[in-house]
Short mmCIF file of C-alpha atoms in Angstrom, two decimals:
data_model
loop_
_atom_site.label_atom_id
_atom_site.label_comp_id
_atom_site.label_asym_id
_atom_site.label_seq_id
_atom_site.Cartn_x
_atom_site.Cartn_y
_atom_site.Cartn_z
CA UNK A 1 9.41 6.81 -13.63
CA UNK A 2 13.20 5.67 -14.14
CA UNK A 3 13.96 8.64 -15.34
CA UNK A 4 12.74 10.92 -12.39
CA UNK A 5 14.25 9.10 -10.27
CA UNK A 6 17.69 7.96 -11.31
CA UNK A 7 19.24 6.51 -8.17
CA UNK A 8 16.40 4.06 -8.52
CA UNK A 9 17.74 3.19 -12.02
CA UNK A 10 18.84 -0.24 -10.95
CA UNK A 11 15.28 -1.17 -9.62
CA UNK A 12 13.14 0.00 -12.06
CA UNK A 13 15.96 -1.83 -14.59
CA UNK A 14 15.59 -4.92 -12.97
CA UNK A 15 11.58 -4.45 -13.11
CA UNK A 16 11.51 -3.89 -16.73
CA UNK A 17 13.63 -7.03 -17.82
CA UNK A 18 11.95 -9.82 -15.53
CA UNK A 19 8.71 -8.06 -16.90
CA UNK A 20 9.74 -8.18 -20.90
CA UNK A 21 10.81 -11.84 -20.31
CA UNK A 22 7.83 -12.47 -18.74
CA UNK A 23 9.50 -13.92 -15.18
CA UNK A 24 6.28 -13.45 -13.26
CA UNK A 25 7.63 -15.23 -10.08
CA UNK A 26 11.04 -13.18 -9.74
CA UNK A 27 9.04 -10.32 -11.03
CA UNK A 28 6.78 -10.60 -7.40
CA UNK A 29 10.24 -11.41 -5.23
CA UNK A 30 11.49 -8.39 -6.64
CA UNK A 31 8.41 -6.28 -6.23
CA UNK A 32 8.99 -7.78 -2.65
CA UNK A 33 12.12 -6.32 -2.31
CA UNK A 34 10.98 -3.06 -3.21
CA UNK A 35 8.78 -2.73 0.24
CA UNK A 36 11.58 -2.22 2.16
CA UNK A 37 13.54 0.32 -0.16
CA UNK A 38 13.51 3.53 1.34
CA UNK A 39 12.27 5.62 -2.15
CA UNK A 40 9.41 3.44 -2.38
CA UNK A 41 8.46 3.45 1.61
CA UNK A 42 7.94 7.48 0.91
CA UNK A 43 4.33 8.22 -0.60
CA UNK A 44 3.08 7.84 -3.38
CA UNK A 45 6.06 5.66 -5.14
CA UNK A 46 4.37 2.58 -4.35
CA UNK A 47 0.79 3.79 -5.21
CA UNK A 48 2.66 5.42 -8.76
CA UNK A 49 4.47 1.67 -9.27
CA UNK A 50 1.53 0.19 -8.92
CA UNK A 51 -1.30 2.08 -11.16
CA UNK A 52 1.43 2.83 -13.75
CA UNK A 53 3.30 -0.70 -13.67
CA UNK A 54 1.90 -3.45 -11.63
CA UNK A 55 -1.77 -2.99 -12.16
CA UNK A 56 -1.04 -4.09 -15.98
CA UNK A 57 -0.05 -7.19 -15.25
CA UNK A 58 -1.50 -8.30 -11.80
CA UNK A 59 -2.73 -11.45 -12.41
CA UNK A 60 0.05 -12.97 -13.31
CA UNK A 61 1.86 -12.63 -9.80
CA UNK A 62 1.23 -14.00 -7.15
CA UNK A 63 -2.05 -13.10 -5.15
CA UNK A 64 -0.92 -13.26 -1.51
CA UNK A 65 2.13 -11.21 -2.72
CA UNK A 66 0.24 -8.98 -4.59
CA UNK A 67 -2.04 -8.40 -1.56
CA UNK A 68 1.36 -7.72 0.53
CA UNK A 69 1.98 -5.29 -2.13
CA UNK A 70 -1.70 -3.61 -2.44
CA UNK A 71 -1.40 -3.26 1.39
CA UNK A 72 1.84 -1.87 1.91
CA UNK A 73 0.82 1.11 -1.47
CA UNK A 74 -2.81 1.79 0.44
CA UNK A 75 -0.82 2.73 3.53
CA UNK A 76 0.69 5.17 1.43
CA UNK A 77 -2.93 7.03 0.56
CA UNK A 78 -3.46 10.25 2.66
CA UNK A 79 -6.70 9.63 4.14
CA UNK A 80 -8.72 6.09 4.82
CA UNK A 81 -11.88 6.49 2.49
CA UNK A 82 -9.15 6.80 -0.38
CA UNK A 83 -6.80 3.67 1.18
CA UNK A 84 -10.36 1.36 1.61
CA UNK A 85 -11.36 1.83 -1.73
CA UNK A 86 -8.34 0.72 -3.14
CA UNK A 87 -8.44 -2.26 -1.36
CA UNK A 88 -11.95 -2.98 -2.14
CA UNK A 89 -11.15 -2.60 -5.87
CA UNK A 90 -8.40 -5.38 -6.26
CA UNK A 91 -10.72 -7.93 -7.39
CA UNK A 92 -7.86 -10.28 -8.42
CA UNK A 93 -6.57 -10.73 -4.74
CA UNK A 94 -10.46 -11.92 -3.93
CA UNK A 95 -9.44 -14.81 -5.98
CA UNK A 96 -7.65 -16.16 -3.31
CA UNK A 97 -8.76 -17.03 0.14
CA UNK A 98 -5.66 -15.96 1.95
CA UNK A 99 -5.18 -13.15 -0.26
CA UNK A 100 -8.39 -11.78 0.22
CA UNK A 101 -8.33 -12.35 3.93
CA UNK A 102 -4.93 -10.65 4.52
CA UNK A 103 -6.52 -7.47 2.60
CA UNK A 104 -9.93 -7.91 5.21
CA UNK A 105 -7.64 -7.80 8.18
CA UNK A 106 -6.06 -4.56 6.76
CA UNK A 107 -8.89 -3.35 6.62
CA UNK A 108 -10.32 -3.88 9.77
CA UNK A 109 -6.92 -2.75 10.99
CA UNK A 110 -7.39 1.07 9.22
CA UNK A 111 -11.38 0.54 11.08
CA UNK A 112 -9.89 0.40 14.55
CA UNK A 113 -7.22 2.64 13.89
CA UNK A 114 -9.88 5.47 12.74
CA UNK A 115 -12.27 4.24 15.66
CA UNK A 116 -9.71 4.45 17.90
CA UNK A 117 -8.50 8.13 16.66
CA UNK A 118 -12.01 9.81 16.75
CA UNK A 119 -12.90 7.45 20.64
CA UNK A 120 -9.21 9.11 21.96
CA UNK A 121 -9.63 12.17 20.52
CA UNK A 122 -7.95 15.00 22.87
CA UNK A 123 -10.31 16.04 25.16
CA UNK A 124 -11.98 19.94 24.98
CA UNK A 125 -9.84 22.57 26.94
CA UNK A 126 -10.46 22.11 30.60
CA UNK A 127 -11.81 25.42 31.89
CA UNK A 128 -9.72 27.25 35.15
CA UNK A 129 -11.46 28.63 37.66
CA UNK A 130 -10.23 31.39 39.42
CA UNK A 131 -9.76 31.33 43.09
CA UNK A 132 -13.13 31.95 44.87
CA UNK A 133 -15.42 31.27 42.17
CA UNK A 134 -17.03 28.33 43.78
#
């Protein structure tokens, strides 16, 4: 990944040393960092970082950070069937109680959001009447 993107050298530098020395709790500030860095806000970076990278090593982080993390790389799926079900699959947040209910309130978030997109759905074209059609 480093190497396709090379202005993100310096991250994925910094990710590959704190993982080698095995620095699991700057490894999850860093991977922290990386939510607000604009190449990893734009889809799929943070779903690629974390099925190529983070997944391998997930339970040594943090779990309410790693659920932070999960959430913020779901957002980045293109539809909400795809976003749930990764969600539903990180059985290492469940673990944790506040992990697992910051990952519940996401998704009851993407519920309402959906709900709320079919319920305000733009309404059918109105039809004109002409003048004296009554």
């Amino acid at each position: 990944m480093a190497t396709a993107f090379p202005a993100e050298d310096s991250h994925f530098t910094a990710l590959s040393e704190l993982f080698k020395d095995k620095l699991w709790f700057q490894l999850t500030e860093k991977l922290g960092d990386l939510l607000s860095v604009s190449h990893f806000q734009q889809p799929p970076h943070l779903l690629d970082l974390y099925t190529k990278f983070v997944k391998s090593f997930e339970k040594d982080l943090n779990k309410l950070s790693l659920a932070q993390f999960m959430i913020a790389a779901s957002r980045q799926h293109e539809d909400y069937k795809s976003a749930m079900k990764f969600l539903d699959s990180a059985e290492i947040v469940k673990k944790d109680p506040q992990a697992e209910v910051m990952c519940n309130m996401e998704k009851v978030t993407r519920m309402i959001e959906v709900t709320n997109l079919a319920v305000c759905a733009p309404p059918a074209p109105l039809r004109v009447m002409k003048r004296g059609a009554y």
